[in-house]
Coordinates of C-alpha atoms in Angstrom, one line a residue:
Chain A
M1 CA -9.7 -82.9 -18.2
T2 CA -12.5 -82.6 -15.7
I3 CA -12.6 -86.4 -15.6
I4 CA -9.0 -86.5 -14.5
Y5 CA -9.8 -84.0 -11.7
A6 CA -12.8 -86.1 -10.7
L7 CA -10.5 -89.2 -10.4
I8 CA -7.9 -87.3 -8.4
I9 CA -10.1 -85.3 -6.0
G10 CA -12.7 -88.0 -5.6
G11 CA -10.0 -90.6 -4.9
V12 CA -8.3 -88.4 -2.3
F13 CA -11.6 -87.6 -0.7
G14 CA -12.5 -91.3 -0.4
F15 CA -9.0 -92.1 1.0
V16 CA -9.3 -89.3 3.6
L17 CA -12.9 -90.2 4.6
D18 CA -11.6 -93.7 5.4
R19 CA -8.5 -92.5 7.2
I20 CA -10.5 -90.2 9.6
G21 CA -12.8 -93.1 10.5
A22 CA -15.9 -91.6 8.7
T23 CA -16.5 -94.9 6.8
N24 CA -16.8 -96.7 10.1
P25 CA -20.4 -96.6 11.4
Q26 CA -19.0 -97.1 14.9
Y27 CA -17.4 -93.6 14.8
I28 CA -20.5 -92.0 13.3
I29 CA -22.8 -93.5 15.9
K30 CA -20.5 -92.6 18.7
M31 CA -20.3 -89.0 17.4
L32 CA -24.2 -88.9 17.3
N33 CA -24.7 -90.3 20.8
L34 CA -22.0 -87.9 21.9
T35 CA -19.7 -90.5 23.4
N36 CA -16.7 -89.9 21.0
L37 CA -16.4 -86.5 19.3
H38 CA -13.2 -87.3 17.4
L39 CA -15.0 -87.2 14.1
A40 CA -17.0 -84.0 15.0
K41 CA -13.8 -82.3 15.8
A42 CA -12.2 -83.4 12.5
I43 CA -15.2 -82.2 10.5
L44 CA -15.3 -78.8 12.3
L45 CA -11.6 -78.3 11.7
A46 CA -12.0 -79.3 8.0
I47 CA -14.9 -76.9 7.5
G48 CA -12.9 -74.1 9.1
V49 CA -9.7 -74.8 7.2
A50 CA -11.5 -75.1 3.9
S51 CA -13.5 -71.9 4.5
I52 CA -10.4 -69.8 5.5
L53 CA -8.4 -71.0 2.5
M54 CA -11.2 -70.5 0.0
F55 CA -12.2 -66.9 1.2
L56 CA -8.5 -65.9 1.7
G57 CA -7.8 -67.3 -1.8
Q58 CA -10.7 -65.2 -3.2
M59 CA -9.4 -62.1 -1.6
L60 CA -6.0 -62.7 -3.1
G61 CA -7.5 -63.4 -6.5
L62 CA -6.2 -67.0 -6.4
V63 CA -9.6 -68.7 -6.1
D64 CA -12.3 -68.2 -8.7
V65 CA -15.4 -66.9 -7.0
A66 CA -17.5 -68.4 -9.8
H67 CA -16.5 -71.9 -8.4
M68 CA -18.8 -71.3 -5.5
S69 CA -22.0 -73.3 -5.6
V70 CA -24.6 -72.2 -3.1
K71 CA -27.7 -74.3 -2.6
A72 CA -31.2 -72.9 -2.1
A73 CA -32.5 -72.4 1.4
E74 CA -36.0 -73.9 1.4
I75 CA -38.4 -75.5 3.8
G76 CA -37.5 -78.8 2.4
V77 CA -33.8 -78.4 3.4
F78 CA -34.9 -78.4 7.0
V79 CA -37.4 -81.2 6.7
G80 CA -35.0 -83.2 4.5
G81 CA -32.2 -82.6 7.0
I82 CA -34.4 -84.0 9.8
L83 CA -35.1 -87.1 7.7
L84 CA -31.5 -87.6 6.8
G85 CA -30.6 -87.2 10.5
I86 CA -33.0 -89.9 11.5
G87 CA -31.7 -92.3 8.9
W88 CA -28.1 -91.4 9.6
A89 CA -28.4 -92.4 13.3
I90 CA -30.3 -95.6 12.4
A91 CA -27.7 -96.7 9.8
G92 CA -24.5 -95.0 10.9
F93 CA -23.9 -94.0 7.3
C94 CA -24.6 -90.9 5.2
P95 CA -24.5 -90.9 1.4
G96 CA -20.8 -90.3 0.9
T97 CA -19.5 -92.4 3.8
G98 CA -22.0 -95.2 2.9
V99 CA -20.6 -95.5 -0.6
A100 CA -17.0 -95.3 0.6
A101 CA -17.7 -97.8 3.4
A102 CA -19.1 -100.3 0.9
A103 CA -15.8 -100.0 -1.0
T104 CA -13.9 -100.9 2.2
G105 CA -15.8 -104.2 2.4
R106 CA -18.6 -103.4 4.8
K107 CA -21.6 -105.5 3.9
D108 CA -24.2 -103.4 5.9
A109 CA -23.1 -100.5 3.7
L110 CA -24.3 -102.4 0.6
F111 CA -27.8 -102.6 2.2
F112 CA -27.6 -98.9 3.0
I113 CA -26.8 -98.1 -0.7
A114 CA -29.7 -100.4 -1.9
G115 CA -32.1 -98.6 0.5
G116 CA -30.6 -95.3 -0.6
L117 CA -31.2 -96.0 -4.3
L118 CA -34.8 -96.9 -3.5
G119 CA -35.2 -93.8 -1.4
A120 CA -33.8 -91.6 -4.2
A121 CA -36.2 -93.3 -6.6
A122 CA -39.1 -92.7 -4.2
Y123 CA -38.2 -89.0 -4.2
M124 CA -38.1 -88.9 -8.0
A125 CA -41.6 -90.4 -7.9
T126 CA -43.0 -88.0 -5.3
Y127 CA -41.1 -84.8 -6.3
P128 CA -44.2 -83.1 -7.8
A129 CA -46.2 -83.9 -4.6
A130 CA -43.4 -82.5 -2.4
K131 CA -43.3 -79.3 -4.6
A132 CA -47.1 -79.0 -4.4
M133 CA -46.9 -79.2 -0.6
G134 CA -44.8 -76.0 -0.6
L135 CA -41.6 -77.7 0.5
M136 CA -39.7 -75.8 -2.1
A137 CA -40.7 -72.5 -0.6
K138 CA -37.6 -70.3 -0.2
I139 CA -36.2 -69.1 3.1
G140 CA -34.4 -65.8 3.3
G141 CA -34.1 -65.4 -0.5
G142 CA -33.1 -69.0 -1.4
K143 CA -29.5 -69.2 -2.7
V144 CA -27.9 -66.8 -0.3
T145 CA -24.7 -66.5 1.8
L146 CA -24.6 -65.0 5.3
G147 CA -22.5 -62.1 4.1
T148 CA -22.3 -60.6 0.6
V149 CA -19.4 -62.2 -1.2
P150 CA -17.6 -59.8 -3.6
G151 CA -18.1 -60.9 -7.2
A152 CA -20.3 -63.8 -6.4
K153 CA -23.6 -64.4 -8.2
Y154 CA -25.4 -65.0 -4.9
D155 CA -27.1 -62.4 -2.7
G156 CA -26.0 -61.9 0.8
L157 CA -28.4 -62.3 3.7
T158 CA -26.6 -59.3 5.2
A159 CA -24.4 -56.5 3.8
I160 CA -21.3 -57.8 5.8
P161 CA -18.4 -58.5 3.4
G162 CA -18.9 -62.2 2.7
D163 CA -15.2 -63.1 2.4
V164 CA -14.2 -61.5 5.7
L165 CA -17.2 -63.1 7.4
G166 CA -16.2 -66.4 5.8
I167 CA -12.7 -66.2 7.3
V168 CA -14.0 -65.1 10.7
L169 CA -16.5 -68.0 10.7
G170 CA -13.7 -70.4 9.6
I171 CA -11.7 -69.3 12.5
V172 CA -14.7 -69.9 14.8
F173 CA -15.0 -73.4 13.4
V174 CA -11.4 -74.1 14.1
I175 CA -11.7 -72.8 17.7
V176 CA -14.9 -74.9 18.3
A177 CA -13.0 -77.9 17.0
F178 CA -10.3 -77.4 19.6
A179 CA -12.7 -76.4 22.4
L180 CA -15.0 -79.4 22.0
P181 CA -14.4 -82.1 24.6
D182 CA -13.7 -85.7 23.5
R183 CA -17.1 -86.7 24.7
L184 CA -20.2 -85.0 26.0
S185 CA -22.4 -87.8 27.1
G186 CA -22.0 -90.6 29.7
S187 CA -20.4 -90.5 33.1
A188 CA -16.7 -90.0 33.6
A189 CA -16.7 -93.5 35.0
G190 CA -18.0 -94.9 31.8
A191 CA -15.5 -92.9 29.8
T192 CA -12.5 -95.0 31.0
Q193 CA -11.6 -96.3 27.6
P194 CA -13.2 -95.9 24.2
A195 CA -14.0 -99.2 22.4
E196 CA -11.4 -98.7 19.7
Chain B
M1 CA -5.0 -97.0 11.4
I2 CA -7.1 -93.9 12.0
L3 CA -5.6 -90.4 11.8
N4 CA -6.0 -88.2 14.9
W5 CA -8.6 -85.5 14.5
K6 CA -6.1 -82.7 13.8
T7 CA -4.3 -84.4 11.0
G8 CA -7.4 -85.9 9.6
G9 CA -9.4 -82.7 9.8
L10 CA -6.7 -80.7 8.2
A11 CA -6.4 -83.3 5.3
L12 CA -10.2 -83.3 4.9
G13 CA -10.3 -79.5 4.8
L14 CA -7.6 -79.4 2.2
V15 CA -9.6 -81.8 0.0
F16 CA -12.7 -79.6 0.3
F17 CA -10.6 -76.5 -0.5
L18 CA -8.9 -78.3 -3.5
A19 CA -12.3 -79.2 -4.9
V20 CA -13.6 -75.7 -4.9
L21 CA -10.2 -74.3 -6.1
I22 CA -10.1 -76.5 -9.1
V23 CA -13.7 -77.5 -10.0
K24 CA -16.6 -77.0 -7.6
P25 CA -17.7 -77.9 -4.1
I26 CA -18.0 -81.6 -3.2
G27 CA -21.4 -83.3 -3.2
V28 CA -22.5 -87.0 -3.4
S29 CA -26.2 -87.7 -2.9
T30 CA -27.3 -86.5 -6.4
Q31 CA -25.4 -89.4 -7.8
F32 CA -27.9 -91.9 -6.3
V33 CA -30.5 -90.2 -8.5
I34 CA -28.2 -90.4 -11.5
L35 CA -27.6 -94.1 -11.0
D36 CA -31.3 -94.7 -10.6
G37 CA -31.8 -92.8 -13.8
I38 CA -29.2 -94.8 -15.6
V39 CA -30.8 -98.1 -14.6
W40 CA -34.3 -96.8 -15.3
N41 CA -33.3 -95.5 -18.7
A42 CA -31.6 -98.7 -19.6
V43 CA -34.8 -100.6 -18.9
D44 CA -37.0 -98.0 -20.6
S45 CA -35.1 -95.8 -23.0
S46 CA -38.0 -93.3 -23.2
V47 CA -37.2 -92.0 -19.8
V48 CA -34.5 -89.6 -20.9
T49 CA -34.8 -88.0 -24.3
Q50 CA -32.9 -85.4 -26.3
T51 CA -34.8 -82.5 -27.8
E52 CA -34.1 -81.1 -31.2
D53 CA -31.8 -78.3 -29.9
G54 CA -29.6 -80.9 -28.3
K55 CA -30.8 -80.5 -24.7
Y56 CA -31.9 -83.4 -22.6
T57 CA -35.2 -83.8 -20.8
S58 CA -37.1 -86.6 -19.1
S59 CA -40.6 -87.9 -18.6
N60 CA -39.7 -87.8 -14.9
A61 CA -40.3 -84.3 -13.5
Y62 CA -37.4 -84.5 -11.2
L63 CA -34.9 -85.6 -13.8
A64 CA -36.2 -82.9 -16.1
K65 CA -35.9 -80.1 -13.6
S66 CA -33.3 -77.3 -13.9
N67 CA -33.3 -77.5 -17.7
G68 CA -32.7 -81.2 -17.7
K69 CA -29.4 -81.1 -15.8
Y70 CA -29.9 -84.5 -14.2
A71 CA -31.3 -86.0 -17.5
K72 CA -28.1 -84.9 -19.2
H73 CA -26.0 -86.6 -16.6
V74 CA -28.1 -89.8 -16.9
A75 CA -27.5 -89.8 -20.6
N76 CA -23.7 -89.1 -20.1
P77 CA -22.6 -90.9 -17.0
L78 CA -18.9 -90.0 -17.7
N79 CA -19.3 -86.6 -16.1
Y80 CA -17.3 -85.0 -13.3
S81 CA -19.8 -85.7 -10.5
F82 CA -20.5 -89.3 -11.3
V83 CA -16.9 -90.2 -11.9
F84 CA -16.1 -88.4 -8.6
V85 CA -18.2 -90.8 -6.6
L86 CA -16.7 -93.9 -8.4
A87 CA -13.2 -92.5 -7.7
M88 CA -14.2 -91.9 -4.1
M89 CA -14.9 -95.7 -3.8
V90 CA -11.5 -96.5 -5.3
G91 CA -9.8 -94.1 -2.9
A92 CA -11.6 -95.6 0.1
A93 CA -10.7 -99.1 -1.0
I94 CA -7.0 -98.2 -1.4
S95 CA -7.0 -96.7 2.1
A96 CA -8.7 -99.8 3.5
A97 CA -6.3 -102.1 1.8
G98 CA -3.4 -100.1 3.3
R99 CA -4.7 -100.7 6.8
G100 CA -5.6 -104.4 6.3
W101 CA -9.3 -103.9 5.4
V102 CA -12.1 -104.0 7.9
P103 CA -11.9 -106.7 10.6
K104 CA -14.1 -109.6 9.6
E105 CA -16.3 -109.4 12.7
E106 CA -17.1 -105.7 11.9
R107 CA -18.0 -106.2 8.2
V108 CA -21.6 -106.9 9.1
M109 CA -22.2 -104.5 12.0
P110 CA -20.2 -102.1 14.2
P111 CA -19.6 -103.2 17.9
I112 CA -22.0 -100.6 19.2
W113 CA -24.8 -102.0 17.1
R114 CA -24.1 -105.5 18.4
A115 CA -24.0 -104.3 22.0
N116 CA -27.4 -102.7 21.7
F117 CA -29.3 -104.9 19.2
G118 CA -27.6 -108.3 19.3
D119 CA -25.9 -110.3 16.6
S120 CA -28.7 -110.8 14.1
H121 CA -27.4 -110.0 10.6
A122 CA -30.9 -109.6 9.2
K123 CA -31.7 -107.0 11.8
R124 CA -28.6 -105.0 11.0
Y125 CA -29.1 -105.3 7.2
A126 CA -32.8 -104.2 7.5
A127 CA -31.8 -101.2 9.6
A128 CA -29.1 -100.2 7.2
F129 CA -31.6 -100.6 4.3
I130 CA -34.3 -98.5 6.0
G131 CA -31.8 -96.0 7.2
G132 CA -30.5 -95.7 3.6
F133 CA -34.0 -95.1 2.3
I134 CA -34.7 -92.3 4.8
V135 CA -31.3 -90.7 4.3
L136 CA -31.5 -90.5 0.6
Y137 CA -35.2 -89.5 0.5
G138 CA -34.3 -86.7 3.0
A139 CA -31.1 -85.7 1.1
R140 CA -33.0 -85.3 -2.2
L141 CA -35.7 -83.3 -0.5
A142 CA -33.1 -81.1 1.1
G143 CA -31.1 -80.9 -2.2
G144 CA -27.9 -82.2 -0.7
C145 CA -26.4 -84.3 2.0
T146 CA -23.6 -84.2 4.6
S147 CA -21.1 -83.4 1.9
G148 CA -22.9 -80.9 -0.2
H149 CA -25.0 -79.1 2.4
M150 CA -23.1 -79.5 5.6
M151 CA -19.4 -79.5 4.6
S152 CA -19.5 -77.6 1.3
G153 CA -22.4 -75.4 2.5
L154 CA -21.0 -74.3 5.9
M155 CA -17.6 -73.7 4.3
Q156 CA -19.2 -71.3 1.8
T157 CA -21.3 -69.6 4.6
S158 CA -24.5 -70.6 2.7
L159 CA -27.7 -70.1 4.7
S160 CA -29.0 -73.5 3.4
G161 CA -26.0 -75.3 5.0
Y162 CA -26.9 -73.9 8.4
I163 CA -30.6 -74.9 8.0
F164 CA -29.6 -78.4 6.9
T165 CA -27.1 -78.9 9.7
I166 CA -29.5 -77.8 12.4
G167 CA -32.1 -80.2 11.0
A168 CA -29.7 -83.1 10.6
F169 CA -28.0 -83.0 13.9
G170 CA -31.2 -81.9 15.7
A171 CA -32.7 -85.2 14.6
A172 CA -29.7 -87.5 14.6
I173 CA -28.5 -86.8 18.1
P174 CA -31.8 -87.5 19.9
V175 CA -32.3 -90.7 17.8
A176 CA -28.8 -91.9 18.5
L177 CA -29.1 -91.2 22.2
M178 CA -32.4 -93.2 22.3
M179 CA -31.1 -96.1 20.2
Y180 CA -27.6 -96.6 21.5
K181 CA -27.7 -96.6 25.2
K182 CA -25.0 -99.3 25.7
E183 CA -21.5 -98.4 24.7
G184 CA -20.0 -100.8 22.2

C-alpha cells in the first residue's frame, strides 16, 4: 500500500514542481540573484499552508503526530547547507528539482545528477572523517522543534505549545509570501520585463 | 505554462501536507545514496549484508548507520522513499509533456546562463556536474536537502530546518549575485 502512496504523492509532487517552474534553472537562478521572486513566494506560501494544515489537523485529531519526522540540528546541517547553497547557485538545481528536471528533458540536469551521485558517494567515503571532525555535534538538543508539540516524540526548544506556534509561524510564512516584492535586486529600469 | 505563485504555492503546500497526513514528510537527497548503494552492491555484493537476526548492515559506515536503515533500503529498492523519487520523475515528465516539453534551445542551459557564460555546452555541463557534486555532498552532510530540511523542516518548525535554510540561502544568494550579473 505504501508503494501506491509513493506513486501518487511522488507523482503529484513532481507534477507540481514542474508547474511552479522549480524544474527550470532559470527560475531558480533568478530567485537566488533576487531578480524574480515568483518561486520564493510560492515556496513560502507552500510552507505556510502545509504548516497550518498539519498543526490544525493535529489539534483536531485528524493528523497523526507520529507522522512528523524531525531531523537533527547539528553543526553539519549549517556547513552542509552552505555547501548545498553554493552548488545550488552554480547549477540552478537542488536534488529534487534536478531529478524532476532531467525527466522533463533537460540535459544539463543529467550532468547534475551524475555529479550528485558522485558527491553522495564521496560523502559515503568520508562520513567517518566528517564525524571525527565533530560535524555531527548537536545544536540545541538535536531533534527538536521550536515549540513543544503535544504528543510528539521530539523535545521542544521552548515550552511554547508547538501546534499553536506552528500555526502562527505558518501564518507568518503566508504573510511574508504576499509581502515579498516580485524582485529585490536590479534597478527599476532593468525590471521592465522578465525574460519569460 | 507556469502557474502563478498563489495557485502554485497552494498546490505545493497541499502536496507537502498530504505527504505528512498519509505517510511522512517529503525528502529526496537520501535516494542518491540509495542509488549509489544499489549500484555498488550490484558490483560488489559484500557491501550490504544481512545479519542472522534478519537486519541489514554494510561494510560502509554510512550505509550501516542508524541500525542499517540505508543498507535495508539498498537491499530492497522497492520501498516508499525510492519509489517516491521515481514517481516524481514520472509526474514531472507528464507535466512537461502537457506543456510541450522544454524548448529545444533551453534543454542544454537556461537563458541566464547563456547571457553570462556563453553558449559552450561543455562549460554548462561541467558546471552542472560540479554543482551537483557540491549539492549532494552538502545535502548528505546536512542530512537533508531543500525538500527534507527546508520545506518539510520549516513546515514542522524543526530547528534544523531553520539552521539549514539560513546556511543554504546565506551561501546561494551571494554566489548567484556574483555569478549572474547579466539578466537572461
